[in-house]
Structures are given as structure tokens and as C-alpha cells.
Short mmCIF file of C-alpha atoms in Angstrom, two decimals:
data_model
loop_
_atom_site.label_atom_id
_atom_site.label_comp_id
_atom_site.label_asym_id
_atom_site.label_seq_id
_atom_site.Cartn_x
_atom_site.Cartn_y
_atom_site.Cartn_z
CA MET G 1 120.32 93.02 92.75
CA ILE G 2 120.62 92.35 96.37
CA ALA G 3 122.87 95.29 96.78
CA ILE G 4 120.09 97.47 95.15
CA PHE G 5 117.54 95.83 97.55
CA LEU G 6 119.58 96.35 100.80
CA THR G 7 120.59 99.81 99.88
CA VAL G 8 117.17 101.06 99.30
CA VAL G 9 115.84 99.18 102.45
CA LEU G 10 118.55 100.19 104.62
CA THR G 11 121.08 102.94 103.71
CA GLU G 12 118.69 104.81 101.41
CA ASN G 13 115.45 104.21 103.26
CA TYR G 14 112.80 106.34 101.46
CA VAL G 15 111.24 107.54 104.59
CA LEU G 16 114.04 108.02 106.95
CA CYS G 17 116.76 108.97 104.58
CA GLN G 18 115.15 110.60 101.58
CA PHE G 19 112.03 111.95 103.07
CA LEU G 20 109.62 110.36 100.67
CA GLY G 21 106.24 109.25 101.96
CA ILE G 22 106.52 111.42 105.15
CA CYS G 23 102.78 112.19 105.18
CA PRO G 24 101.66 108.49 105.89
CA PHE G 25 104.51 107.85 107.86
CA LEU G 26 103.23 110.76 110.47
CA GLY G 27 99.52 110.01 109.75
CA VAL G 28 99.26 106.35 109.76
CA SER G 29 101.71 105.19 112.15
CA LYS G 30 99.92 105.55 115.27
CA LYS G 31 99.17 101.78 115.58
CA LEU G 32 100.86 98.78 114.79
CA ASN G 33 98.10 97.27 112.86
CA THR G 34 97.15 100.11 110.60
CA ALA G 35 100.92 100.61 109.94
CA VAL G 36 101.25 97.16 108.80
CA GLY G 37 98.32 97.32 106.61
CA MET G 38 99.19 100.78 104.96
CA SER G 39 102.85 99.49 104.23
CA VAL G 40 101.62 96.21 102.60
CA ALA G 41 99.34 98.42 100.29
CA VAL G 42 102.31 100.57 99.53
CA ILE G 43 104.50 97.54 98.54
CA PHE G 44 101.81 96.30 96.40
CA VAL G 45 101.08 99.51 94.64
CA MET G 46 104.89 100.59 94.16
CA ALA G 47 105.58 97.04 92.30
CA LEU G 48 102.31 97.46 90.39
CA ALA G 49 103.10 101.00 89.34
CA THR G 50 106.81 100.20 88.47
CA ALA G 51 105.66 97.40 86.25
CA ALA G 52 103.03 99.28 84.46
CA THR G 53 105.22 102.47 83.93
CA TYR G 54 108.40 100.84 82.91
CA PRO G 55 107.01 99.55 79.58
CA ILE G 56 105.03 103.02 78.89
CA ASN G 57 108.18 104.93 79.54
CA LYS G 58 110.54 102.69 77.35
CA TYR G 59 108.27 101.94 74.54
CA LEU G 60 106.04 105.22 74.43
CA LEU G 61 107.72 108.17 75.95
CA VAL G 62 111.54 107.56 75.16
CA LYS G 63 110.69 106.15 71.67
CA ASN G 64 108.77 109.35 70.74
CA ASP G 65 111.12 111.89 72.58
CA LEU G 66 108.25 112.67 74.85
CA GLU G 67 110.32 112.43 78.25
CA TYR G 68 108.93 115.60 79.38
CA LEU G 69 105.64 114.16 79.62
CA GLN G 70 106.80 111.67 82.44
CA THR G 71 105.40 113.43 85.27
CA ILE G 72 101.86 113.82 83.92
CA VAL G 73 101.69 110.11 82.43
CA PHE G 74 103.33 108.48 85.63
CA ILE G 75 100.83 110.17 88.19
CA LEU G 76 97.84 109.39 85.87
CA VAL G 77 99.02 105.69 85.68
CA ILE G 78 99.37 105.55 89.36
CA ALA G 79 95.83 107.30 89.98
CA ALA G 80 94.37 105.00 87.50
CA LEU G 81 96.04 101.70 88.56
CA VAL G 82 95.05 102.52 92.25
CA GLN G 83 91.33 102.96 91.50
CA PHE G 84 91.44 99.94 89.35
CA VAL G 85 93.00 97.74 92.02
CA GLU G 86 90.44 99.04 94.66
CA ILE G 87 87.67 98.16 92.30
CA ILE G 88 89.20 94.61 91.27
CA LEU G 89 89.89 93.79 94.91
CA LYS G 90 86.43 95.04 96.04
CA LYS G 91 84.80 92.82 93.48
CA PHE G 92 86.78 89.58 93.64
CA ILE G 93 88.82 89.38 96.91
CA PRO G 94 86.66 91.27 99.41
CA SER G 95 88.60 90.00 102.43
CA LEU G 96 91.91 91.65 101.09
CA TYR G 97 89.99 94.59 100.27
CA ASN G 98 88.90 94.91 103.94
CA ALA G 99 92.36 94.72 105.11
CA LEU G 100 93.95 96.93 102.60
CA GLY G 101 91.02 98.81 101.16
CA ILE G 102 91.19 101.87 103.22
CA TYR G 103 94.67 102.72 102.49
CA LEU G 104 94.56 102.57 98.77
CA PRO G 105 92.95 105.92 98.09
CA LEU G 106 95.78 107.51 100.23
CA ILE G 107 98.38 105.99 98.13
CA THR G 108 97.70 108.01 95.18
CA THR G 109 99.09 110.97 96.53
CA ASN G 110 101.84 109.28 98.40
CA CYS G 111 104.85 110.87 97.14
CA ALA G 112 106.96 107.73 97.79
CA VAL G 113 105.22 105.72 94.91
CA LEU G 114 105.68 108.45 92.35
CA GLY G 115 109.20 109.20 93.66
CA VAL G 116 110.18 105.47 93.29
CA VAL G 117 108.85 105.44 89.64
CA LEU G 118 110.74 108.66 88.78
CA LEU G 119 113.99 107.44 90.50
CA ASN G 120 113.81 104.22 88.81
CA VAL G 121 113.96 106.07 85.36
CA GLU G 122 116.68 108.47 86.70
CA SER G 123 118.77 105.81 87.71
CA GLY G 124 118.58 103.92 84.52
CA TYR G 125 117.48 100.42 85.89
CA ASN G 126 116.28 97.83 83.72
CA PHE G 127 112.90 96.02 84.42
CA ALA G 128 114.12 93.54 86.97
CA GLN G 129 116.16 96.06 88.76
CA SER G 130 113.12 98.65 88.83
CA ILE G 131 110.95 95.82 90.38
CA VAL G 132 113.52 94.98 92.97
CA ASN G 133 114.20 98.49 93.92
CA SER G 134 110.47 99.26 94.23
CA VAL G 135 109.75 96.38 96.45
CA GLY G 136 112.80 97.15 98.45
CA ALA G 137 111.43 100.79 98.93
CA GLY G 138 108.20 99.46 99.93
CA VAL G 139 109.78 96.87 102.41
CA GLY G 140 111.99 100.01 103.77
CA PHE G 141 108.83 101.76 104.13
CA LEU G 142 107.43 98.83 106.07
CA ILE G 143 110.31 98.70 108.52
CA ALA G 144 110.28 102.47 109.18
CA MET G 145 106.47 102.22 109.78
CA VAL G 146 106.72 99.47 112.05
CA MET G 147 109.63 100.92 113.83
CA PHE G 148 108.15 104.17 114.35
CA ALA G 149 104.56 102.71 115.36
CA GLY G 150 106.38 101.01 118.17
CA VAL G 151 108.01 104.07 119.04
CA ARG G 152 104.79 106.06 118.79
CA GLU G 153 102.96 103.55 121.26
CA ARG G 154 105.52 104.19 123.86
CA LEU G 155 105.02 107.94 123.57
CA GLU G 156 101.43 107.66 124.32
CA GLY G 157 100.65 108.73 127.98
CA ASN G 158 104.06 110.37 128.69
CA ASP G 159 104.13 113.83 129.99
CA ILE G 160 105.12 116.01 127.37
CA PRO G 161 105.35 119.85 127.35
CA LYS G 162 102.29 121.35 125.81
CA ALA G 163 103.80 123.12 123.00
CA LEU G 164 105.67 119.73 121.86
CA GLN G 165 102.47 117.68 121.96
CA GLY G 166 101.30 116.03 118.78
CA PHE G 167 103.33 116.68 115.72
CA PRO G 168 106.58 118.27 117.21
CA ILE G 169 107.26 115.33 119.53
CA THR G 170 106.61 112.95 116.77
CA LEU G 171 108.97 114.57 114.54
CA ILE G 172 111.55 114.73 117.39
CA SER G 173 111.07 110.92 117.89
CA ALA G 174 111.25 110.43 113.97
CA SER G 175 114.55 112.09 113.99
CA LEU G 176 116.05 109.93 116.66
CA VAL G 177 114.88 106.82 114.57
CA SER G 178 116.22 108.28 111.44
CA LEU G 179 119.52 108.85 113.28
CA SER G 180 119.75 105.27 114.10
CA PHE G 181 119.35 104.50 110.31
CA GLN G 182 122.31 106.59 109.56
CA GLY G 183 124.35 103.90 111.36
CA PHE G 184 123.61 101.81 108.13
CA SER G 185 125.41 104.15 105.88
CA GLY G 186 128.32 102.32 104.37
CA ILE G 187 127.18 98.85 105.28
CA VAL G 188 126.13 97.92 101.88
CA GLU G 189 129.34 99.16 100.05
CA ASN G 190 131.41 97.06 102.55
CA ILE G 191 129.41 93.80 101.88
CA PHE G 192 129.45 94.01 98.34
CA GLY G 193 132.29 96.30 97.48
CA MET I 1 81.97 132.68 103.84
CA ALA I 2 84.73 133.58 101.28
CA GLU I 3 82.68 136.56 100.11
CA LYS I 4 82.87 138.29 103.45
CA LYS I 5 86.57 138.05 103.84
CA SER I 6 88.77 140.73 102.05
CA LEU I 7 91.33 139.38 99.55
CA GLY I 8 93.89 140.62 101.79
CA LYS I 9 92.76 138.27 104.40
CA GLU I 10 92.75 135.47 102.07
CA PHE I 11 96.36 136.07 101.51
CA SER I 12 97.57 136.69 104.82
CA LYS I 13 96.11 133.74 106.54
CA GLY I 14 98.41 131.12 104.68
CA ILE I 15 101.41 132.95 106.09
CA ILE I 16 100.98 132.46 109.75
CA ARG I 17 97.47 131.73 110.96
CA GLU I 18 96.99 128.89 108.47
CA ASN I 19 100.68 128.37 107.43
CA PRO I 20 100.23 124.98 105.60
CA VAL I 21 103.57 123.71 106.67
CA LEU I 22 103.73 124.53 110.41
CA ARG I 23 99.92 124.70 111.23
CA LEU I 24 98.35 122.34 108.91
CA VAL I 25 101.10 119.90 108.51
CA LEU I 26 100.79 119.66 104.67
CA GLY I 27 103.72 119.36 102.33
CA THR I 28 106.06 117.88 104.83
CA CYS I 29 108.17 115.80 102.58
CA PRO I 30 109.69 118.62 100.32
CA THR I 31 109.95 120.68 103.47
CA LEU I 32 112.17 118.43 105.07
CA ALA I 33 114.18 117.24 102.01
CA VAL I 34 114.70 120.73 100.38
CA SER I 35 115.47 122.81 103.55
CA VAL I 36 119.07 121.89 103.61
CA ALA I 37 120.08 125.26 101.86
CA VAL I 38 118.39 128.52 101.80
CA THR I 39 118.97 128.78 98.02
CA ASN I 40 117.25 125.61 97.62
CA ALA I 41 114.27 126.76 99.70
CA ILE I 42 113.70 129.83 98.01
CA GLY I 43 113.87 128.14 94.49
CA MET I 44 111.43 125.28 95.77
CA GLY I 45 109.22 127.87 97.23
CA ILE I 46 108.93 129.94 94.06
CA ALA I 47 108.32 126.92 91.99
CA ALA I 48 105.61 125.45 94.26
CA THR I 49 104.02 128.88 94.80
CA LEU I 50 103.83 129.15 91.08
CA VAL I 51 102.21 125.90 90.48
CA LEU I 52 99.93 126.54 93.26
CA VAL I 53 98.62 130.08 92.12
CA CYS I 54 98.19 128.88 88.68
CA SER I 55 96.44 125.62 89.55
CA ASN I 56 94.10 127.34 92.19
CA VAL I 57 93.12 129.86 89.37
CA VAL I 58 92.42 127.22 86.63
CA ILE I 59 90.58 124.73 88.97
CA SER I 60 88.50 127.48 90.61
CA ALA I 61 87.55 128.70 86.91
CA LEU I 62 86.62 125.13 86.10
CA ARG I 63 84.88 124.31 89.26
CA LYS I 64 81.38 124.50 87.78
CA ILE I 65 82.35 122.30 84.81
CA ILE I 66 84.39 119.44 86.41
CA PRO I 67 81.90 116.78 87.82
CA SER I 68 82.46 116.12 91.51
CA LYS I 69 83.03 112.28 90.94
CA ILE I 70 86.02 112.84 88.82
CA ARG I 71 87.24 115.81 90.45
CA ILE I 72 90.52 114.43 92.16
CA PRO I 73 91.89 113.02 88.60
CA ALA I 74 90.79 116.34 87.07
CA TYR I 75 92.74 118.44 89.79
CA ILE I 76 95.91 116.19 89.25
CA VAL I 77 95.80 116.62 85.62
CA VAL I 78 95.68 120.25 86.07
CA ILE I 79 98.29 120.39 88.63
CA ALA I 80 100.81 117.92 86.72
CA SER I 81 100.41 120.25 83.55
CA PHE I 82 101.79 123.10 85.56
CA VAL I 83 104.54 121.27 87.25
CA THR I 84 105.71 120.17 83.94
CA ILE I 85 105.88 123.76 82.80
CA VAL I 86 107.76 124.68 85.90
CA GLN I 87 109.98 121.94 85.41
CA MET I 88 110.74 122.93 81.97
CA LEU I 89 111.29 126.48 82.89
CA VAL I 90 113.70 125.73 85.73
CA LYS I 91 115.74 123.24 83.58
CA ALA I 92 116.13 125.89 80.84
CA PHE I 93 116.87 128.95 83.17
CA VAL I 94 118.19 127.66 86.41
CA PRO I 95 119.84 124.22 85.72
CA ALA I 96 121.78 124.41 89.09
CA LEU I 97 118.68 124.57 91.08
CA ASN I 98 117.18 121.52 88.77
CA ASP I 99 120.14 119.34 89.80
CA ALA I 100 119.79 120.66 93.58
CA LEU I 101 115.86 119.83 93.69
CA GLY I 102 116.24 116.68 91.69
CA VAL I 103 113.18 114.46 92.03
CA TYR I 104 111.47 116.77 94.31
CA LEU I 105 110.67 119.21 91.56
CA PRO I 106 108.34 116.79 89.75
CA LEU I 107 107.06 115.62 92.97
CA ILE I 108 105.44 118.93 93.43
CA VAL I 109 102.64 117.23 91.76
CA VAL I 110 101.95 115.01 94.86
CA ASN I 111 102.59 117.94 97.26
CA CYS I 112 99.55 117.76 99.65
CA ILE I 113 99.40 121.49 100.05
CA ILE I 114 98.61 121.90 96.42
CA LEU I 115 95.96 119.22 95.97
CA GLY I 116 94.78 120.15 99.60
CA ARG I 117 94.12 123.63 98.42
CA ALA I 118 92.48 122.57 95.37
CA GLU I 119 90.14 120.26 97.21
CA ALA I 120 89.53 122.42 100.18
CA TYR I 121 89.28 125.87 98.83
CA ALA I 122 89.76 126.45 94.99
CA GLY I 123 86.98 123.99 94.19
CA LYS I 124 84.61 125.89 96.09
CA ASN I 125 85.56 129.58 95.89
CA PRO I 126 85.90 132.23 92.84
CA VAL I 127 88.73 132.95 91.12
CA GLY I 128 90.15 136.06 92.65
CA ALA I 129 89.73 134.63 96.23
CA SER I 130 91.57 131.35 94.98
CA PHE I 131 94.37 133.38 93.59
CA PHE I 132 95.23 134.93 96.81
CA ASP I 133 94.74 131.85 98.65
CA GLY I 134 97.02 130.11 96.45
CA LEU I 135 99.65 132.99 96.88
CA GLY I 136 99.24 133.41 100.52
CA MET I 137 99.67 129.55 101.09
CA GLY I 138 102.57 129.70 98.60
CA VAL I 139 104.38 132.43 100.59
CA GLY I 140 103.60 130.65 103.75
CA PHE I 141 105.25 127.61 102.42
CA THR I 142 108.17 129.55 101.14
CA PHE I 143 108.39 131.35 104.60
CA ALA I 144 108.35 127.91 106.35
CA LEU I 145 111.05 126.54 104.12
CA ILE I 146 113.29 129.61 104.44
CA VAL I 147 113.09 129.53 108.30
CA MET I 148 113.93 125.87 108.41
CA ALA I 149 116.66 126.18 105.90
CA THR I 150 118.40 128.94 107.67
CA ILE I 151 118.66 127.24 110.74
CA ARG I 152 119.82 123.85 108.92
CA GLU I 153 122.33 125.62 106.67
CA ILE I 154 124.03 127.69 109.26
CA ILE I 155 124.30 125.06 111.78
CA GLY I 156 124.74 122.14 109.38
CA SER I 157 126.97 123.69 106.58
CA GLY I 158 128.17 126.80 108.30
CA THR I 159 127.15 128.78 105.28
CA PHE I 160 124.38 131.07 104.48
CA LEU I 161 122.72 131.49 101.10
CA GLU I 162 125.26 129.58 99.54
CA GLY I 163 125.03 129.20 95.68
CA ILE I 164 122.47 132.14 95.57
CA ASP I 165 124.09 133.45 92.51
CA SER I 166 122.56 130.54 90.61
CA LEU I 167 119.25 132.28 91.31
CA THR I 168 120.37 136.01 90.96
CA ALA I 169 122.03 135.15 87.68
CA LEU I 170 118.69 135.46 86.21
CA PHE I 171 118.98 139.15 86.98
CA GLY I 172 122.35 139.44 85.89
CA ALA I 173 123.99 139.68 89.39
CA THR I 174 126.65 136.90 89.94
CA SER I 175 129.01 138.62 92.27
CA PHE I 176 127.35 137.51 95.63
CA THR I 177 127.62 133.75 96.34
CA GLY I 178 126.93 133.65 100.04
CA PHE I 179 128.45 133.85 103.54
CA LYS I 180 130.77 131.67 105.13
CA LEU I 181 129.80 131.63 108.89
CA LEU I 182 131.14 128.52 110.89
CA GLU I 183 134.46 126.71 110.59
CA ASN I 184 133.40 123.66 111.95
CA PRO I 185 129.65 122.76 111.15
CA ILE I 186 127.49 120.17 112.55
CA GLY I 187 126.86 118.12 109.66
CA VAL I 188 124.16 116.10 110.96
CA MET I 189 121.74 119.02 110.74
CA VAL I 190 121.73 118.85 106.79
CA MET I 191 121.23 115.10 106.99
CA ALA I 192 117.92 113.40 107.58
CA PRO I 193 117.81 113.42 111.38
CA GLY I 194 118.49 117.11 111.63
CA GLY I 195 115.70 117.93 109.35
CA PHE I 196 113.25 116.01 111.66
CA LEU I 197 114.55 117.56 114.55
CA VAL I 198 114.67 121.18 113.26
CA PHE I 199 111.12 120.58 111.87
CA GLY I 200 109.80 119.37 115.31
CA LEU I 201 111.29 122.26 117.10
CA VAL I 202 110.16 125.05 114.62
CA MET I 203 106.57 123.63 114.77
CA ALA I 204 106.70 123.50 118.53
CA LEU I 205 107.68 127.30 118.52
CA ALA I 206 104.79 128.03 116.12
CA ASN I 207 102.36 126.12 118.35
CA LYS I 208 103.62 128.17 121.42
CA VAL I 209 103.31 131.56 119.51
CA ALA I 210 99.83 130.45 118.30
CA GLU I 211 98.83 129.34 121.73
CA GLY I 212 100.29 132.45 123.36
CA ARG I 213 97.44 134.24 121.04
CA GLY I 214 94.54 131.82 122.05
CA LYS I 215 94.57 129.96 118.77
CA PRO I 216 94.04 126.21 119.04
CA LYS I 217 97.10 123.98 118.01
CA ALA I 218 97.08 121.25 115.34
CA GLU I 219 95.26 118.06 116.98
CA LEU I 220 96.14 114.69 116.26
CA LYS I 221 92.86 112.80 116.02
CA GLY I 222 91.19 110.78 113.38
CA CYS I 223 91.03 112.18 109.92
CA ASP I 224 92.22 115.73 111.31
CA ALA I 225 95.50 114.01 112.11
CA CYS I 226 96.03 112.46 108.66
CA PRO I 227 97.71 114.98 106.54
CA MET I 228 96.13 113.35 103.38
CA ALA I 229 92.36 113.76 104.47
CA HIS I 230 91.85 116.31 101.77
CA SER I 231 92.77 114.12 98.88
CA CYS I 232 91.32 110.79 100.78
CA SER I 233 88.17 109.68 98.80
CA LEU I 234 87.06 108.06 101.68
CA HIS I 235 87.25 111.03 104.03
CA GLY I 236 84.06 111.75 105.75
CA THR I 237 82.47 108.26 104.53
CA GLU I 238 81.63 105.47 106.78
CA GLU I 239 84.64 103.58 105.72
CA SER I 240 87.24 106.21 106.62
CA CYS I 241 90.22 105.36 109.01
CA GLU I 242 88.61 107.76 111.37
CA ASN I 243 85.42 105.51 111.83
CA LYS I 244 87.44 102.35 111.70
CA GLU I 245 89.46 103.52 114.80
CA LYS I 246 86.07 104.41 116.47
CA GLU I 247 84.60 100.97 115.90
CA GLU I 248 87.95 99.26 117.24
CA SER I 249 87.96 101.34 120.23
CA ALA I 250 84.34 100.67 120.82
CA SER I 251 84.46 96.82 120.45
#
């Protein structure tokens, strides 16, 4: 369990090593507080989506040999879930909605959420392992976002060649952050192996 | 506006002027993940183009029937159906590609390019124009993928078109299996950092070229900076991140 968690947070970080959820990583990481808000919403939705899709996959799709419908079913479940969470939060916990609400609609099309659900199925995790993996993926996302937001705040006001301004320099800094994460490779195997 | 443009222009704009990857910064995840080998890039490009063209046509044909309030879920259902079809085709005919693309094949569903084009173009324009818009964007996506994959494969693996026989086998040709170019490749280029680096440099080059022709470059500001703005239900409303940012800076 701990091995799964650490692997997905550090060595197989979804953003920096598996390229899932790059859009919000580049789009929302400009400021620290928005980066944290988005990441918390992602952790929340990932855990919920996994909890919802696991039984659907096991007891509906696999039982009836309908695995080929996974993509359609999962994306619809995620979309409906996000909408549902948004409505519930708006109605009952407005303070939380104000903090996370604006990030929720963006999460439906976040490939990290669909990615984590599909990868859970592919890896053959059981329910508890799936949840741990999802939360870990979300925490990894949070770490990547927070680190990168820090890097980007440093970038502002620097004198950057014109062609590199904007996305190109952002991507190059992402490359360096990702390079540092490569240093974690093998660490989990060494601790638990 | 669409009626005045020729269909050829609808097609060609996606390749360079509005290249989805390099200019609109859409679909970054698959671009980074798949561009480790040219064969994967070609396969992914064809798969995404197929989905893009088919979903653009269907969404455009249904644009008067789909109520605007539930249009995003409706688009997602259409796109997901085509992705599933493409997924089954790839599994059946090019299993090697299916293994290479892995989870990124079903993830075409959430590729921002497809939903973005559905929302920004196909939902408002006639079927013919949407077809060519989809085709142009698809070809532009494939083009960007191939450019990046060529750089990364040659430097990172020292090969070019490695494993292309899995694709050409469809046409009965299996003799050509790619070139071997470098003895000591720089492995980091096919890993995550190399992906970000090459993407950044290629985009800078595209900006430079476009700038030389007097075209504005991609700006990082408010909703325009957000690659998900097209599919964001708050885009353009008072609650959007853009306005939040403005409020914050004002206070």
C-alpha cells in the first residue's frame, strides 16, 4: 500500500513522469493559491471517481463482458460526478464551493482523472489499492503543481528572449523540474524491495 | 464568417496558422507522451484525426438538435463513441500500436483538441466546413507530433521510424523496419524531461517563425492562457478564473 502510494507520488508522478494532466499543470500553476485549490479539487474528484467507477466496472461491465464500454462509461460517470459534486457543494457547503468551485468544471476534461481510473483497472488493483493509487496520484499532482508554481513565480519579471516568452519557457522549466523527479527513480524499489 | 472562407482554407489553417499543438497549445498530454517514437506519433495522429473528423461531422450535423445547456455531455458521448470504435479497430488490426500507446488511446476522449474544436467550431458551423476543420486540425496535430517525435527518437533512441512495420503491415509491407542512426543515444530525450524540453524549443521556433510573418504569438493571460477554456462551463461568466484574478489584483 505504502509502496503504491510512494511510487505514484514520486517515481511515477502523473504530471512529471507520465504526462497526465499537463493542461492544468501549465494553465493553473501561475499562482500558488490557485495551484493548491485546483490540486485539492483534483484529489477529491480522483478519489470519488475511483470509488464510483470501481464497483461499476467490477459488477456491471466485467460481469456482462462489456469491458469495451469502459471509456464511455467512465467519462460519463466522471462528468456526472463532477456536476453532482458541484451542485451539492454549492447548495450545502458554500464556503468549500467558493474555494474549489471554479476548478471543478475544468476537472471533467482533465486527462489525469480518466487516466487514473483506467490505469487502476489496467493494473488490476483491488478497491483499497485503487483508492490509495488515486489519492497518491492526486497528492503527486499537488506536489508537482506547488513546486512548479514556485518556479514560475521566480520566472516572472525575468528577461526572457521574445520567442521563448510564455509557454516555451514554461515548458523548459517544467523539463528541469521533471528532471529532478527522475532522481527518485528506483528509490521505492530500494526501500521496499 | 465561415461561409466566406473556402474549404481549402478551413483545412490549411489547422496545419500552421492555428496549429492546435504549437499555436493553440491544446492536446499537450498526448503530444508529450506519444512523441518518443515516430511510429507512435503517426499512429496516434491517425487515430486522433479519425476521431476528430468523425466527431466534428456528427456534432456539426446535430448542432441544431443538441440543447446548448447539455452540449458538453452530448459532445463527450459522441467523442467517446468514436474513440471506442477507433480503440477496437487499433486493437484488432495494429495490436503493437495498441500496446505502445497504452492508456493514451482511450484518453483521446479528453484530448482538449477534440472537445475544443467541437465547442469552438463544429457546434457553430455547417458539416462540410467542420469536416475540413477537423481534418486540418488532425493533420496539424499529426504534423506537430511527427516533428517532435523525429527529434526525440533520433537523439534519444538513435533510431528513425523504428517499428514502422507494425503500421505498414496493414498494406502487406513488412521488410522496412526503420533506420539505426546513433550508436550512443542520449536516453533522457525519450524520458519526461526531454519531452518538455523539445516541446518548449519547438514551440519557441514556431513562435519565431510566426512572429517573422507578423502573426501574434500565444499569450498567457486569463482564460486565453488556460488550455481548458473551451470546455470550461464558467468560461466567459462572472465566476471564471479570469475575473477572479482581476478581482484579486484589484483588491
